[in-house]
XYZ file of C-alpha atoms in Angstrom:
282
model
C 27.231 -29.145 5.483
C 23.506 -29.474 6.200
C 23.749 -27.030 8.746
C 25.153 -24.196 5.791
C 22.288 -25.377 3.018
C 19.810 -24.542 6.601
C 21.711 -21.561 7.052
C 21.474 -20.436 3.376
C 17.994 -21.349 2.968
C 17.288 -19.759 6.164
C 18.555 -16.161 4.239
C 16.926 -17.164 0.528
C 13.718 -17.914 1.168
C 12.445 -14.521 2.001
C 14.260 -12.843 -1.045
C 12.317 -15.900 -3.151
C 9.082 -16.043 -1.027
C 9.398 -11.725 -1.977
C 10.076 -11.764 -6.044
C 7.314 -14.583 -6.327
C 4.576 -12.247 -4.157
C 5.550 -8.985 -6.633
C 5.276 -11.290 -9.159
C 1.844 -12.218 -8.105
C 1.056 -8.546 -7.713
C 2.366 -7.950 -11.182
C 0.433 -11.052 -12.944
C -3.495 -9.068 -10.897
C -2.455 -5.855 -12.309
C -1.753 -7.278 -15.938
C -5.217 -8.968 -15.788
C -7.179 -5.985 -14.664
C -6.145 -3.893 -17.601
C -5.731 -7.468 -19.958
C -9.539 -8.622 -19.091
C -11.336 -5.100 -19.663
C -9.839 -4.514 -22.228
C -11.106 -7.987 -23.822
C -14.562 -7.293 -22.629
C -14.050 -3.434 -23.881
C -13.864 -5.395 -26.948
C -9.475 -4.042 -27.704
C -7.424 -6.112 -29.626
C -4.964 -7.047 -27.079
C -1.230 -8.425 -29.282
C 0.388 -9.606 -25.851
C -0.072 -10.156 -22.462
C 3.530 -10.538 -20.603
C 4.290 -11.555 -17.150
C 7.858 -10.240 -16.760
C 10.547 -8.610 -18.430
C 13.592 -9.162 -20.462
C 14.778 -11.797 -22.595
C 11.681 -14.294 -23.764
C 11.073 -18.057 -21.665
C 8.417 -19.322 -23.455
C 5.447 -18.010 -24.905
C 2.243 -19.401 -26.869
C -0.128 -17.813 -29.030
C -4.072 -18.741 -28.662
C -6.300 -16.310 -30.955
C -5.109 -12.417 -31.619
C -2.756 -13.100 -28.751
C 0.043 -14.036 -27.928
C 1.152 -14.913 -24.309
C 4.582 -15.141 -22.769
C 6.546 -15.506 -19.762
C 10.434 -13.428 -19.744
C 13.396 -13.986 -16.973
C 13.244 -11.828 -15.306
C 10.559 -11.463 -12.910
C 9.490 -8.196 -12.464
C 6.908 -6.092 -14.077
C 4.944 -6.969 -16.813
C 2.844 -5.641 -19.812
C -0.468 -6.054 -22.111
C 0.940 -4.260 -25.894
C -2.510 -3.444 -27.171
C -3.276 -2.364 -30.517
C -3.630 1.296 -30.608
C -1.612 1.835 -27.206
C 1.466 3.620 -27.970
C 0.814 4.758 -31.565
C -2.256 5.805 -33.240
C -3.797 2.334 -35.588
C -6.882 2.464 -37.704
C -8.475 -0.905 -36.672
C -11.834 -0.732 -35.051
C -11.060 -2.195 -32.613
C -7.864 -0.351 -31.518
C -7.283 1.999 -27.831
C -6.895 4.487 -29.543
C -9.970 3.920 -31.681
C -12.061 3.548 -28.561
C -13.844 5.997 -25.982
C -12.162 7.371 -23.678
C -14.392 6.026 -21.164
C -13.769 2.794 -22.406
C -9.761 3.033 -22.344
C -10.126 5.132 -18.661
C -11.777 1.984 -17.079
C -8.760 -0.111 -18.721
C -6.103 1.890 -17.575
C -8.243 2.019 -13.976
C -8.683 -1.520 -14.356
C -4.972 -3.291 -12.569
C -5.008 -0.632 -9.829
C -8.117 -1.913 -8.953
C -7.167 -5.490 -9.258
C -4.440 -4.546 -7.117
C -6.694 -2.884 -4.322
C -8.995 -6.660 -4.533
C -5.980 -8.569 -4.522
C -4.807 -6.431 -0.846
C -8.631 -6.540 0.426
C -8.599 -10.378 -0.278
C -4.209 -10.800 1.622
C -5.897 -8.577 4.254
C -8.926 -10.571 4.934
C -7.252 -13.364 5.244
C -4.424 -12.609 7.518
C -7.167 -11.028 10.123
C -8.784 -15.113 9.996
C -5.502 -16.272 10.919
C -5.459 -13.675 14.222
C -6.710 -14.627 17.351
C -8.512 -10.973 18.371
C -9.324 -8.431 15.417
C -8.348 -5.049 16.860
C -10.484 -2.122 17.004
C -9.967 1.371 18.114
C -11.092 2.051 21.983
C -9.165 1.662 24.322
C -8.338 -1.314 26.884
C -5.901 -0.092 29.767
C -3.281 0.821 29.980
C 0.697 -0.080 30.757
C 1.906 0.881 34.576
C 2.792 4.291 34.773
C 2.044 5.369 31.478
C 2.038 9.019 30.761
C -0.455 9.006 28.450
C -3.600 7.711 31.358
C -1.327 11.002 33.010
C -1.897 13.153 30.762
C -6.013 12.888 29.431
C -6.514 9.299 27.625
C -9.033 7.194 29.190
C -9.720 2.810 29.929
C -13.090 3.122 27.248
C -11.732 5.919 24.904
C -13.034 5.554 21.293
C -9.858 6.824 19.204
C -11.517 8.926 15.946
C -8.111 10.989 15.091
C -4.341 11.871 16.056
C -3.559 14.423 14.914
C -6.217 16.201 13.312
C -5.989 12.784 11.046
C -9.146 10.206 11.667
C -8.568 7.095 12.396
C -10.576 3.869 10.566
C -8.726 1.080 12.595
C -6.581 -0.072 15.322
C -3.555 0.013 12.065
C -3.449 4.214 11.643
C -3.606 4.507 15.533
C 0.443 2.825 15.156
C 0.819 4.805 11.851
C -0.225 8.478 13.286
C 1.349 7.791 16.271
C 4.509 6.738 15.152
C 4.823 10.221 12.271
C 4.777 12.249 15.192
C 8.336 13.077 15.900
C 8.065 14.779 19.487
C 5.761 11.931 21.674
C 3.224 15.035 22.423
C 0.207 14.118 20.427
C -3.565 15.174 20.103
C -6.129 13.292 20.100
C -9.987 12.782 19.351
C -11.990 10.726 21.843
C -15.673 9.164 21.870
C -15.891 9.304 25.242
C -19.217 8.355 27.236
C -21.110 8.740 23.777
C -19.275 12.806 23.360
C -16.764 13.694 21.310
C -13.428 14.707 23.483
C -10.496 17.165 22.076
C -7.836 15.909 23.777
C -4.545 18.178 23.445
C -0.520 17.599 24.196
C -1.097 14.188 25.250
C 2.137 12.660 26.194
C 4.154 9.555 25.634
C 7.745 8.602 26.642
C 10.187 8.077 23.846
C 13.565 6.782 23.292
C 16.166 6.613 20.487
C 16.598 3.633 18.259
C 19.335 4.124 16.231
C 19.063 7.777 15.608
C 15.415 8.324 15.643
C 13.191 9.248 18.005
C 10.492 6.451 18.804
C 7.422 7.088 20.111
C 6.487 4.321 23.744
C 2.716 2.197 23.459
C 1.434 2.377 26.826
C -2.176 1.755 26.560
C -3.890 -1.518 25.123
C -6.447 -2.001 23.179
C -9.363 -3.585 22.704
C -9.773 -7.225 20.630
C -12.963 -8.532 19.470
C -13.998 -12.085 18.461
C -13.906 -12.959 15.310
C -17.280 -13.131 13.560
C -17.787 -12.946 9.152
C -19.236 -9.814 9.522
C -16.604 -7.931 11.907
C -13.760 -9.390 9.917
C -14.809 -7.733 6.704
C -15.708 -4.258 8.109
C -12.129 -4.260 9.209
C -10.705 -5.776 6.134
C -12.032 -2.612 4.457
C -10.862 -0.415 7.308
C -7.571 -2.155 6.794
C -7.173 -1.621 3.487
C -8.147 1.722 3.438
C -5.889 3.014 5.769
C -2.761 0.824 4.090
C -3.498 2.825 1.147
C -3.664 6.140 2.847
C -0.846 4.953 4.299
C 1.183 4.974 1.016
C -0.010 8.255 0.045
C 0.780 10.008 3.842
C 4.562 8.295 3.683
C 5.114 9.880 0.250
C 3.695 13.627 1.378
C 5.825 13.082 4.564
C 8.924 12.216 2.592
C 8.336 15.051 -0.227
C 7.719 17.806 2.501
C 11.227 16.372 4.360
C 9.366 14.966 7.292
C 11.197 11.556 6.256
C 14.464 11.032 4.442
C 15.485 8.295 1.977
C 16.944 7.011 4.837
C 13.743 6.343 6.497
C 12.216 4.414 3.445
C 12.733 0.240 3.845
C 14.307 -0.115 -0.167
C 14.250 -3.741 -1.320
C 15.867 -5.410 1.752
C 13.772 -3.359 3.736
C 10.721 -4.274 1.949
C 11.825 -8.253 1.743
C 12.686 -8.669 5.868
C 8.807 -6.704 6.583
C 7.649 -9.348 3.919
C 9.058 -12.610 5.559
C 7.748 -10.859 9.456
C 4.556 -10.716 7.676
C 4.359 -14.680 7.197
C 5.646 -15.701 10.109
C 3.927 -13.248 12.181
C 0.467 -12.756 13.381
C 1.008 -9.593 16.047
C 0.184 -6.496 16.068
C 2.234 -3.140 16.507
C -0.134 -1.928 19.504
C -1.312 -4.608 22.484
C -4.861 -5.923 22.341
C -6.572 -7.032 25.034
C -9.841 -9.283 24.991
C -13.067 -7.200 26.717
């Protein structure tokens, strides 16, 4: 019985954690809209977390606060948002710039949340990744075709590299294992065309073998802060590039993780501090 309970819990906790995680994202997002609306003098009728039937609610001042059954979604209901209102404090009565600030506030808050989470994760790691090559694995194809120890990677296939996360992602986007690099070598910009990597098939997909190691730095306040901003920007760009790849047919729907895969990734991220690329301290 104890074994069965442990087995059920091992499968259930990632789902519960993912629900909590998405709930926090939604809460922060809606708090952004809510806070800026209040600061802009807009009347907020309801602030709700979740969707569906109401579990509990209470009123404070002019605003009703509610928690709903389905922990996915949420909303801020502002006067004059969905239909015209003559109330001078209605959303539709406010200047365009104030309405714009209210609309983007949710996304801005999520970016700030992402920045904070990245910073927390970085502080849990032994080393902070860079974009400089420390060395190569034995018989590395990339070394034979142009990359050298000490190279600082600045572009991959024409796209700027901002963090070590970009190296993994941009190389993974390549299909044939032949990649163009731009590196900084001895202070000079150097173009390296057709750098070759070994590939292998995994579940019908061609996967590149990462055959070099990047330098990891000891943590300091400043490199954690700098890397937090760079990795947050990298992840935001990753989303847009992934959507572009999907729309253009570079990758299919089968390559998307989906809800189950997303839960697995979140669970793995909470239990692992590893890099896709190997790090070594120099």
